[in-house]
Coordinates of C-alpha atoms in Angstrom, one line a residue:
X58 CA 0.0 0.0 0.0
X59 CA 1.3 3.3 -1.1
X60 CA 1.8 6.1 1.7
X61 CA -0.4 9.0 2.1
X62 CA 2.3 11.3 1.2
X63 CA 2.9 9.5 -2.4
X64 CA -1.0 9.4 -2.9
X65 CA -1.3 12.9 -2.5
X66 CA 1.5 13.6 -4.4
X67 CA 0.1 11.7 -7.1
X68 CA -3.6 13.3 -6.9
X69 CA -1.6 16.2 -7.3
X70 CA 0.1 15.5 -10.4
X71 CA -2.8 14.1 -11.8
X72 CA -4.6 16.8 -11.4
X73 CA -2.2 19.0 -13.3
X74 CA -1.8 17.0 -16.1
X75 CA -5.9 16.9 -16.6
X76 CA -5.8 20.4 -16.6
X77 CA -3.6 20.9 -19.4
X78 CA -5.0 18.1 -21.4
X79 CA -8.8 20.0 -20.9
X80 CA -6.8 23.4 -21.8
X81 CA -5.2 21.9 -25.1
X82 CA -8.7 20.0 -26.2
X83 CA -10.6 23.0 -26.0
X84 CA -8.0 24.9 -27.9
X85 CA -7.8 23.0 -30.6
X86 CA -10.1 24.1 -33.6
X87 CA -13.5 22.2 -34.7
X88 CA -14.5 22.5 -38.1
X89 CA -17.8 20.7 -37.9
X90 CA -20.3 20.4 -35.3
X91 CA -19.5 16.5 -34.4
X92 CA -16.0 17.5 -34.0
X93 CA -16.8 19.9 -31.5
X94 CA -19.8 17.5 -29.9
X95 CA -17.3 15.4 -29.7
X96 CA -14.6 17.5 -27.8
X97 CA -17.1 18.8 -25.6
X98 CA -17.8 15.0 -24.6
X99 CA -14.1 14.6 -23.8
X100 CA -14.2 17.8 -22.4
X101 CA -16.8 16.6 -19.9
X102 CA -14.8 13.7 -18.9
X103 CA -11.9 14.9 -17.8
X104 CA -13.8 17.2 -16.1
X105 CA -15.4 14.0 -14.0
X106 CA -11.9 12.7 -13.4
X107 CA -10.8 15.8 -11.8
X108 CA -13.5 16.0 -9.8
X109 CA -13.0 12.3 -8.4
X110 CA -9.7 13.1 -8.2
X111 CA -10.4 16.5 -6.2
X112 CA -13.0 14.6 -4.0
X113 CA -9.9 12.0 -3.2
X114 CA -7.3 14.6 -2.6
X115 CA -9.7 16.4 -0.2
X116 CA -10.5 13.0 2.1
X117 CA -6.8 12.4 1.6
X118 CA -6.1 15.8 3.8
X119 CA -8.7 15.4 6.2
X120 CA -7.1 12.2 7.4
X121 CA -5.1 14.0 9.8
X122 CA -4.0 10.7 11.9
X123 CA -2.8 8.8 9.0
X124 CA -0.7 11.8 7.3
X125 CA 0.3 12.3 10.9
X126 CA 1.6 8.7 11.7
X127 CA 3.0 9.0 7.9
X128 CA 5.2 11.8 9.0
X129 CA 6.8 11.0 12.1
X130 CA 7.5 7.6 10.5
X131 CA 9.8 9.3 7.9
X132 CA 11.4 12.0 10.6
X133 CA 11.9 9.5 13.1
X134 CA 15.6 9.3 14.6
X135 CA 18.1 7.4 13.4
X136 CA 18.3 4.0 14.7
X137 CA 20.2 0.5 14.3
X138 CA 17.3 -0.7 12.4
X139 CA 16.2 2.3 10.1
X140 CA 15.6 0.0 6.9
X141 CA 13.6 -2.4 8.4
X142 CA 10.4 0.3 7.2
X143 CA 12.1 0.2 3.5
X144 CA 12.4 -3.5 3.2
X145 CA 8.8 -4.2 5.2
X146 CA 7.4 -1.8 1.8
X147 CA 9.6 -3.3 -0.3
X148 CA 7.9 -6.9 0.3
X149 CA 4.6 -5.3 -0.2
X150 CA 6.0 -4.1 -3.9
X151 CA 7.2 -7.4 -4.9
X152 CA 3.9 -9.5 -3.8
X153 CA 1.9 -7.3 -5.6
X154 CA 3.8 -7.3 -8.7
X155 CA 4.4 -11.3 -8.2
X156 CA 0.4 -11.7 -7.5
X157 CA -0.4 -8.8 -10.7
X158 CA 2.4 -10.2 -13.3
X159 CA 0.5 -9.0 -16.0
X160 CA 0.1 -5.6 -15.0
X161 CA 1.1 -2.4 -17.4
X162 CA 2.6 0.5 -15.8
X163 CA 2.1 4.3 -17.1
X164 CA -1.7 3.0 -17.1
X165 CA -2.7 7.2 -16.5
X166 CA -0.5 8.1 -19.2
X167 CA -2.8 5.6 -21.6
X168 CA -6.0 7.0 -19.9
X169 CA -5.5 11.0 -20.8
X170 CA -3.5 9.6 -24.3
X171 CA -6.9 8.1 -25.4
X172 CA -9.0 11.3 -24.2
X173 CA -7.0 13.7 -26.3
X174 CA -6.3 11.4 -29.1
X175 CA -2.9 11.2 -29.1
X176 CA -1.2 8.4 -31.6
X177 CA -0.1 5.0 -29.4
X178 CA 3.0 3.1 -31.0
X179 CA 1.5 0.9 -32.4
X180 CA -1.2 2.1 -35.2
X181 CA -3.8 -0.1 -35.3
X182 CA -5.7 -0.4 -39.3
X183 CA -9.2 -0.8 -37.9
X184 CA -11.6 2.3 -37.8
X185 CA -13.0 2.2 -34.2
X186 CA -16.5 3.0 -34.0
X187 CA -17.8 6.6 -32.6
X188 CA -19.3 6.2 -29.1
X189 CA -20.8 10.0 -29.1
X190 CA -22.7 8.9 -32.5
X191 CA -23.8 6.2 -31.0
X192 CA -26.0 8.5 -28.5
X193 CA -28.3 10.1 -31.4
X194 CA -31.0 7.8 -33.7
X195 CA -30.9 8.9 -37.1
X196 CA -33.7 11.5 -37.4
X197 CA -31.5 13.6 -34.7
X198 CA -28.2 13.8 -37.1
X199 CA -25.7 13.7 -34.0
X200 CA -27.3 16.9 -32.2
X201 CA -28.3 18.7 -34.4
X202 CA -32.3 18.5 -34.7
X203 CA -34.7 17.0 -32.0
X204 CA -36.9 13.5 -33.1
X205 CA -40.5 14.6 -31.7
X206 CA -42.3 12.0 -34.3
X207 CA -43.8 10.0 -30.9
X208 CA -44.9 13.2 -28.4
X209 CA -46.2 14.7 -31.9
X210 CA -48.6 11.5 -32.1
X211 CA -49.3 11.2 -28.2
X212 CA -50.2 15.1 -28.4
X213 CA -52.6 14.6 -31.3
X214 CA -54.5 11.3 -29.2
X215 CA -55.0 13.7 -26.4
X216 CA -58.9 14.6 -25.7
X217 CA -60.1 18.5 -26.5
X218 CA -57.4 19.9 -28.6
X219 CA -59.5 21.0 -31.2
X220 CA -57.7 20.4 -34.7
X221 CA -54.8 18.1 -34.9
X222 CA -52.2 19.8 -35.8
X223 CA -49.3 18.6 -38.3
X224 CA -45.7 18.1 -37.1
X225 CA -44.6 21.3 -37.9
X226 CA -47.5 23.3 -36.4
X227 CA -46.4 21.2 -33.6
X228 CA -43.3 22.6 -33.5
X229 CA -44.5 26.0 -34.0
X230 CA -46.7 25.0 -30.5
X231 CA -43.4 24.2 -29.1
X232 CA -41.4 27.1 -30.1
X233 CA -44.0 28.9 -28.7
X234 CA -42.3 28.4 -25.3
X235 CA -40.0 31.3 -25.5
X236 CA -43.0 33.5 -24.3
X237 CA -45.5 31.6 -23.0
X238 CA -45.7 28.4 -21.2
X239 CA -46.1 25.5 -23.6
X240 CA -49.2 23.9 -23.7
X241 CA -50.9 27.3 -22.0
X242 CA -53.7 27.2 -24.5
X243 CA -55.0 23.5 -24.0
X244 CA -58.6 23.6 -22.1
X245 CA -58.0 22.7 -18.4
X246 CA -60.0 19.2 -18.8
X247 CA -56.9 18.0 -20.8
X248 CA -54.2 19.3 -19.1
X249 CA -55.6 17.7 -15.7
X250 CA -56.2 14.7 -17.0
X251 CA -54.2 11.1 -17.0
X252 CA -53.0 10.9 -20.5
X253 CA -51.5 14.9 -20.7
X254 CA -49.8 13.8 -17.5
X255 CA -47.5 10.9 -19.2
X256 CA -47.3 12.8 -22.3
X257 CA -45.5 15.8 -20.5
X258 CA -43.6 13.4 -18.6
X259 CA -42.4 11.3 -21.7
X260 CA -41.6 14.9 -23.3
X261 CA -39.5 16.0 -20.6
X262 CA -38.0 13.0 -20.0
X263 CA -36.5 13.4 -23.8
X264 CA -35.5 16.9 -23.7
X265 CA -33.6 16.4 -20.6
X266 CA -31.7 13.7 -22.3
X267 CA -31.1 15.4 -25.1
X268 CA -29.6 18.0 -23.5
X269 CA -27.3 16.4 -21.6
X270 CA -26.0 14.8 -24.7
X271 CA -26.0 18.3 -26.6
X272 CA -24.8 20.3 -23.8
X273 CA -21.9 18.1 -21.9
X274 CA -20.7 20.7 -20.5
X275 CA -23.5 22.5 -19.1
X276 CA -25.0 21.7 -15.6
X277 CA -28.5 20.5 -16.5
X278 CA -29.2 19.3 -13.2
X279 CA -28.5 22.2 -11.5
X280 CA -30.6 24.2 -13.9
X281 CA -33.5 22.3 -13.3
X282 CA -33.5 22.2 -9.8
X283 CA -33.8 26.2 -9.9
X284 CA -36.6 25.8 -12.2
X285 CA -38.3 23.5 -9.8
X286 CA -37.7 25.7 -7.0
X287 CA -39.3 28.9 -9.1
X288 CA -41.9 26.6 -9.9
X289 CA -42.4 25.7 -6.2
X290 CA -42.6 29.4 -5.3
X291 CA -44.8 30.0 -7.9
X292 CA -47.5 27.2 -6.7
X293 CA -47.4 28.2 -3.2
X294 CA -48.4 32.3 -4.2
X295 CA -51.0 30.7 -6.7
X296 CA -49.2 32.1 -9.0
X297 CA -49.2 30.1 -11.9
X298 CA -52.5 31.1 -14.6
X299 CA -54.6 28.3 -15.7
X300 CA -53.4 25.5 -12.9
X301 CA -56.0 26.5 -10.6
X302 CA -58.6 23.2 -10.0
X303 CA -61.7 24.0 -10.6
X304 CA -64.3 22.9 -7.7
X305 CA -67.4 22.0 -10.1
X306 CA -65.5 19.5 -12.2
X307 CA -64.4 17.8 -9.1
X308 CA -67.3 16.2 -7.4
X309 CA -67.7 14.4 -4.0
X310 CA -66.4 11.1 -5.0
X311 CA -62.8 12.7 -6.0
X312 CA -63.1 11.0 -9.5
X313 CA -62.7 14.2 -11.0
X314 CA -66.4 13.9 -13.2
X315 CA -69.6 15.7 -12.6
X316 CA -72.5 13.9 -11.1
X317 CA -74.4 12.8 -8.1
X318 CA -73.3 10.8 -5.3
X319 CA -76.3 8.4 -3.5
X320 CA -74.4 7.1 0.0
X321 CA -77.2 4.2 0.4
X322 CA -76.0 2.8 -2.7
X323 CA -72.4 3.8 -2.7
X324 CA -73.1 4.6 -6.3
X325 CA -72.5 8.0 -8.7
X326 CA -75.2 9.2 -11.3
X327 CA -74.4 11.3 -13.9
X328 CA -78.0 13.0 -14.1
X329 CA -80.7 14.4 -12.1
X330 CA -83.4 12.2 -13.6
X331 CA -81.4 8.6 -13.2
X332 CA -80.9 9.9 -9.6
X333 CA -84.3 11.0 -8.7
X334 CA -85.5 7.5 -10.7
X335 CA -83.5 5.0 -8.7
X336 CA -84.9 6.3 -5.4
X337 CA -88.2 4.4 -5.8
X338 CA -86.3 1.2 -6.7
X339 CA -86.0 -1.6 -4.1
X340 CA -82.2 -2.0 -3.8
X341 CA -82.2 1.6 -3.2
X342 CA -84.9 1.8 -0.4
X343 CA -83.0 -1.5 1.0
X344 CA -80.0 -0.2 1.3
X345 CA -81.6 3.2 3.1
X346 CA -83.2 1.1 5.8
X347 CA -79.8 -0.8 6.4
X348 CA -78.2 2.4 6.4
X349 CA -80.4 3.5 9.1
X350 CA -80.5 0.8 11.0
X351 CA -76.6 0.2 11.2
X352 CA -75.7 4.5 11.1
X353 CA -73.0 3.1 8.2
X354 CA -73.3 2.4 4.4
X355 CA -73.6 -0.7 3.1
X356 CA -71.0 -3.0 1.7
X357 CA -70.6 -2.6 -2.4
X358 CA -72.3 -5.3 -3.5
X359 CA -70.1 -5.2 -6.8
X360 CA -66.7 -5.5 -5.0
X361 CA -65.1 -4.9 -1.5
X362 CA -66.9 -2.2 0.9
X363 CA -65.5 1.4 0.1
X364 CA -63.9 3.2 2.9
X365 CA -65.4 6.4 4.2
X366 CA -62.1 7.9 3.5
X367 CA -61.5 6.7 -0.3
X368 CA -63.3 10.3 -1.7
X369 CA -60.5 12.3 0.4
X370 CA -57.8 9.9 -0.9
X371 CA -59.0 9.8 -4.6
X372 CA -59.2 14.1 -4.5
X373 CA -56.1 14.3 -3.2
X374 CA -54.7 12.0 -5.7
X375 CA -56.2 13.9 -8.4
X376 CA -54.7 17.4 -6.8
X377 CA -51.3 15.5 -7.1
X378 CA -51.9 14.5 -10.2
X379 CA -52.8 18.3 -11.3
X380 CA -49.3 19.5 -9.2
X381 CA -46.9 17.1 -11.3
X382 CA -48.4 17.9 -14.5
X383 CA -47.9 21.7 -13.5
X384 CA -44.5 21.1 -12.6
X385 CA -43.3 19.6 -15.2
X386 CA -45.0 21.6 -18.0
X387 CA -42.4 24.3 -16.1
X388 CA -39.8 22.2 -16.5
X389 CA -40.1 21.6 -20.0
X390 CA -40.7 25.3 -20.9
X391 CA -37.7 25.9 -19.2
X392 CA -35.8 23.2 -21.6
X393 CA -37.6 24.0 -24.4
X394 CA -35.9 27.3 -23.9
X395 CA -32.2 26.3 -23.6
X396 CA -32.5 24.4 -26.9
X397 CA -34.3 27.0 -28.7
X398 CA -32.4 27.1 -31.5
X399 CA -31.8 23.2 -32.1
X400 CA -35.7 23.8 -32.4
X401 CA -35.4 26.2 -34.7
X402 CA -33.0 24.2 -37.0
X403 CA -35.5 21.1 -36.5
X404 CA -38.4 23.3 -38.2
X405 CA -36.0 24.1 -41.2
X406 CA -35.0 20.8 -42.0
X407 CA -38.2 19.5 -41.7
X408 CA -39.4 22.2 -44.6
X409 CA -36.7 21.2 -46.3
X410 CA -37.0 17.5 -46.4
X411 CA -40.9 18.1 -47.4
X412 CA -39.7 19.7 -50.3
X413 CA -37.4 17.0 -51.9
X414 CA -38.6 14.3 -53.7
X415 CA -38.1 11.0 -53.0
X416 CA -35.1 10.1 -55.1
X417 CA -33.6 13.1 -53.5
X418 CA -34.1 11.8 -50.0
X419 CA -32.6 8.0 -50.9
X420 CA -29.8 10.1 -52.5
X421 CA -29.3 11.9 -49.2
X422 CA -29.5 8.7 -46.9
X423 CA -26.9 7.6 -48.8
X424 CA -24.3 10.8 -48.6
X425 CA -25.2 10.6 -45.0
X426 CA -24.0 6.7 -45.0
X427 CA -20.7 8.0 -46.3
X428 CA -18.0 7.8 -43.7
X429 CA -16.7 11.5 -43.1
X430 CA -13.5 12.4 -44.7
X431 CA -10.3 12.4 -43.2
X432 CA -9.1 15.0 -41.3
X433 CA -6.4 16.6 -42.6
X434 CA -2.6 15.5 -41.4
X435 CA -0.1 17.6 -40.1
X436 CA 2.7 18.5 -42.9
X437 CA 6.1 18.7 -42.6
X438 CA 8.2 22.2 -42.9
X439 CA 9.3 22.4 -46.6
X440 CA 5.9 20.4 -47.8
X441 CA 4.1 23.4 -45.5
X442 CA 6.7 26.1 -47.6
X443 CA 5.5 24.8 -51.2
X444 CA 1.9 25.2 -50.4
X445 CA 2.7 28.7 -49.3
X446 CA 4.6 28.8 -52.6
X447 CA 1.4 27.7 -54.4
X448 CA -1.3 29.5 -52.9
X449 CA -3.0 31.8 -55.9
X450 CA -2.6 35.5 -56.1
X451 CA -6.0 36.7 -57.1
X452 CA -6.2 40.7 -55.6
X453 CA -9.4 41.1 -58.3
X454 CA -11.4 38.2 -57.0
X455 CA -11.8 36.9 -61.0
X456 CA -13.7 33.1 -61.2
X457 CA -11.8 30.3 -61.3
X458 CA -10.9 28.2 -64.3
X459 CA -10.9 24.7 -65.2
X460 CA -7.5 24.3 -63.8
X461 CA -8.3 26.0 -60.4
X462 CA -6.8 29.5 -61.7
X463 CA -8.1 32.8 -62.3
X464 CA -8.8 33.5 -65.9
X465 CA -7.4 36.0 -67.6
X466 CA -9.1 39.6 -67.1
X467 CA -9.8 40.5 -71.0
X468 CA -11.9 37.2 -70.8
X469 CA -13.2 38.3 -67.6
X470 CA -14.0 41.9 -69.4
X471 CA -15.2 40.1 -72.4
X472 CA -17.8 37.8 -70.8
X473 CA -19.1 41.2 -69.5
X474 CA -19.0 39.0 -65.7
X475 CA -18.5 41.9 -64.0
X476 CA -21.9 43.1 -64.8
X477 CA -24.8 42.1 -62.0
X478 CA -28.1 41.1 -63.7
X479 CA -30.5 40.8 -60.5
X480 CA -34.2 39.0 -61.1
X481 CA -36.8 39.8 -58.3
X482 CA -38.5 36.4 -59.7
X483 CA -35.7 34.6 -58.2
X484 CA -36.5 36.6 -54.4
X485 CA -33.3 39.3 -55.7
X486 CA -30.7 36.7 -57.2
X487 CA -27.7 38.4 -58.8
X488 CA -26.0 36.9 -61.5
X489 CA -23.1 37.7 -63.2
X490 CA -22.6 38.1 -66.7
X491 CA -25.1 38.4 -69.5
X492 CA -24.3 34.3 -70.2
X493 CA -25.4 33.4 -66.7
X494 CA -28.3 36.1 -66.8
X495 CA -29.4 33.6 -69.9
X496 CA -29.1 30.3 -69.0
X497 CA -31.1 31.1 -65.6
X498 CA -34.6 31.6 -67.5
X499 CA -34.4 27.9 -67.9
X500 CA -32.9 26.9 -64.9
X501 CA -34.9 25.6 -61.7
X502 CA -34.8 28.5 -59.4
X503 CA -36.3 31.1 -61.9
X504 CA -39.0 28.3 -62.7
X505 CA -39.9 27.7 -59.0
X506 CA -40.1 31.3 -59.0
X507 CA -42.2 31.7 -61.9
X508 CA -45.0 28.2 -60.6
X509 CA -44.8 30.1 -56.9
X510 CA -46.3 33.3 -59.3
X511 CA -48.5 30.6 -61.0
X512 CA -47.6 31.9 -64.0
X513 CA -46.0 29.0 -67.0
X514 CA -42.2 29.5 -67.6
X515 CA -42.7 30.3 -71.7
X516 CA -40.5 32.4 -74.0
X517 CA -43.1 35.0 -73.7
X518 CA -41.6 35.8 -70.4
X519 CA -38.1 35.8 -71.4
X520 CA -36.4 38.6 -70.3
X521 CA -38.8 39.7 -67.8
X522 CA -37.2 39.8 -64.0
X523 CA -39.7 41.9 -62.1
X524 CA -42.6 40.5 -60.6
X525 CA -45.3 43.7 -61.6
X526 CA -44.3 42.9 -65.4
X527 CA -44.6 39.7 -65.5
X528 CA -48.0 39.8 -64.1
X529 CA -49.3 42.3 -66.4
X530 CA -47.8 40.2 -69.7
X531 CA -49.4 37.4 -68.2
X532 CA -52.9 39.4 -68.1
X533 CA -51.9 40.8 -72.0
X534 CA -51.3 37.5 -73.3
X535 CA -54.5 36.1 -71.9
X536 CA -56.7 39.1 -74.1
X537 CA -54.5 39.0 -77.0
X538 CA -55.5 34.4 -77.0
X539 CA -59.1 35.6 -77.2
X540 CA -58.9 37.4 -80.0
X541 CA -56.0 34.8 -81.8
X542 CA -59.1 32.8 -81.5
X543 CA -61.6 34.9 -83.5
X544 CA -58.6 36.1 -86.0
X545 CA -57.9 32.1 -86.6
X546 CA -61.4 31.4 -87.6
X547 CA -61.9 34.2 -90.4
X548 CA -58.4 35.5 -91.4
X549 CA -57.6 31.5 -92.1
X550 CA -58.5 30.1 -96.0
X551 CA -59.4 27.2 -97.4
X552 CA -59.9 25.4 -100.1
X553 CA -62.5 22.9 -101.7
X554 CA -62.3 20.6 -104.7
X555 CA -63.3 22.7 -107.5
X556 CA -60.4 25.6 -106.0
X557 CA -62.9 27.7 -104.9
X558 CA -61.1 29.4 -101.9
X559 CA -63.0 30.4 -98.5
X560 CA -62.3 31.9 -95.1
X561 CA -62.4 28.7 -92.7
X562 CA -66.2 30.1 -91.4
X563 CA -67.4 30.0 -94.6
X564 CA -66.0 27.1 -95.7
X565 CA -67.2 24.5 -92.6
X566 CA -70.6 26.5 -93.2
X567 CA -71.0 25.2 -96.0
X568 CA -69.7 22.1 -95.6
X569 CA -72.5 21.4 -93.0
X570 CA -75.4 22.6 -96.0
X571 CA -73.5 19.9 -98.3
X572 CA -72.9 22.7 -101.0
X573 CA -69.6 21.6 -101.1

């Protein structure tokens, strides 16, 4: 067993090596968003291990008797048998070593080598697999959009919701949060009831999961205990609008439904009229003489006797019921509101996705099925000096070439390229160059443009970039087909057997009189 002085010492140095591997990881710089999910991960692991190693070095100081007895062992006098300490520890070294043979030393300098990534010596070919990845299903893309497909369905099978709205008014319900409290507009017979309680829970249950694996470094936890203590002060004032119960639509029985309660019969009725019925019946006028007779109610005779106290249980219940619910509709508006703009991204790729077609989408599976490339290897000096070398001098910002350089400026000049040609039919696109201004008119953006208009992409409107003209040519060209029509039926000739020539009127008049 190691002494307390060389466990400390080695807390110690532990501790300082973690710090500069967390300073160089979050130095380094992430390119892509699962590069720098991915550092935050590590991040947030080394942070843990300092921690437990903080929490250690703390006990390790508080043991005053042991660092005590540690001490005065080492600044002991000097005595005939001053090594017998050494060779008693020195024992202890070699049984452990003979009873761990196997064992690897430097297994700490393996630990923080494999949290910052650092090459071993010996490269191994295989691609290891990515254990952050691993934390995201597919329709969340590693983090970067939330998957609501299931709440979205168990929000739509709620009761008295009115319309069911689509997935992305759903999200617009959601993103909604950011001023109001989510789900403030449902009546108050759905929020109290059974169903809107697991909903909410299931939906907080996945937002506070994914944030902890989008925000490793953030203290979730901590966050949501202050919202549950706001929400605590907020429910003791009575503070919180559209929470409060509602005495009519709870009724004697606690069962949270509207009716009549008959305490002969142990029995609810939902209407006036059954109630007032039943009170001539037998079992009824039975069960009110044993009632008097005994000064208790009956046993059910459908199960086992009811308690006097089950109404006060079952309101209660309800009441608790109506608190969680409240609570944690807080505490998802207040995580709705830390991943606002995940939410907002959501929405965007949603419209997006609606938009492309279905051979688009496979295509898109498959790019995302495509491992990532490379990242790029550190160089060498000279290589580093002939990029430098290479790197393209272009102070005029001229377009690129086939070979990756810029072409000459009398092509440039020629091409006219330097000229903007801007078309408010494609929402204020600027092309440049009278070649590019061309081809456009044919291309998809100006026709989406030109459907969204709900106007046909023809020749007629070639040349036309402004949304007012194009409207009225549109409104020309539908009065000048009228009279194409009536100019095509008399200013058009033709001919019958004998060469007589006629106007095509004439000629299928008198085709139908079988003059000709």
């Amino acid at each position: 067993m190691d002494s307390i002085i060389e466990l400390q010492r080695q807390n110690h140095e532990e501790l300082e090596r973690f710090e500069r591997g967390l300073s160089s990881l979050l130095s380094r710089n992430q390119p892509t968003h699962e590069a720098k999910l991915q550092t935050e991960h590590k991040a947030s692991q080394i942070l843990d291990r300092i921690q437990s190693r903080a929490l250690t070095l703390n006990s390790l100081y508080q043991d005053e008797d042991a660092r005590k007895a540690e001490i005065n062992s080492l600044s002991a006098p000097a005595q005939a048998n001053d090594l017998s300490e050494f060779y008693s520890r020195l024992v202890k070294i070699q049984e452990h070593h003979a009873k761990y043979p196997d064992s690897v030393p430097g297994g700490f300098d393996l630990e923080i080598a494999a949290l910052l990534d650092e090459p071993n010596q010996e490269e191994e070919e295989y691609e290891e697999e990515d254990p952050v990845s691993l934390l995201f299903s597919g329709e969340e893309s590693y983090g970067k959009y939330v998957d609501l497909y299931a709440h979205h369905t168990a929000y739509t099978n709620l009761k008295n919701i009115g319309k069911r709205p689509g997935y992305l008014q759903y999200l617009d319900l959601l993103l909604a949060a950011q001023f109001d409290p989510v789900h403030n507009n449902l009546p108050k017979e759905t929020r109290f009831s059974k169903d809107y309680e697991i909903y909410i829970q299931n939906l907080y249950t996945y937002l506070l999961s994914f944030a902890k694996r989008t925000q490793p470094l953030v203290d979730v936890d901590t966050q949501q205990q202050e919202a549950e203590a706001d929400f605590n002060k907020l429910w003791e004032a009575r503070e919180l609008s559209g929470w409060e119960e509602n005495k009519s639509q709870v009724s004697a029985n606690g069962n949270g439904s509207a009716g009549i309660w008959c305490a002969a019969c142990q029995k609810q009725y939902a209407k006036q009229t059954v109630y007032d019925a039943h009170l001539t019946s037998k079992k009824h006028i039975k069960a009110a003489a044993r009632q008097d007779v005994t000064g208790a109610p009956p046993p059910n005779p459908n199960g086992t006797p009811t308690p006097t106290t089950a109404p006060t249980i079952t309101k209660s219940s309800v009441s608790a019921r109506i608190r969680n619910s409240a609570r944690l509709t807080h505490l998802v508006t207040s995580l709705l509101v830390s991943v606002i703009s995940t939410m907002n991204d959501t929405k965007s790729n949603v419209e997006r996705r609606f938009s492309l077609t279905a051979r688009e989408r496979e295509q898109e599976l498959l790019d995302q099925a495509k491992p990532p490339p490379p990242p790029p290897t550190a160089t060498n000096g000279p290589e580093e000096e002939e990029e430098e070398e290479e790197r393209i001098y272009n102070p005029l910002k001229l377009p690129l070439g086939w070979d990756g350089k810029p072409i000459p400026y009398w092509l440039y000049k020629l091409h006219g390229l330097g000229v903007e040609y801007r078309c408010e039919i494609c929402s204020d696109h600027v092309y440049m160059g009278r070649k590019n201004f061309d081809r456009h008119f044919q291309e998809s953006r100006h026709a989406f443009g030109m459907r969204a208009l709900g106007l046909p992409n023809t020749k007629h409107f070639h040349e036309i970039t402004r949304i007012e003209d194009a409207l009225a040519l549109a409104e020309k060209l539908k009065q000048e087909g009228r009279h194409e029509i009536f100019e095509q039926e008399t200013m058009e000739e033709l001919e019958d057997d004998e060469g007589n020539v006629y106007n095509r009127k004439t000629y299928e008049d008198l085709k139908k009189q079988g003059l000709i």
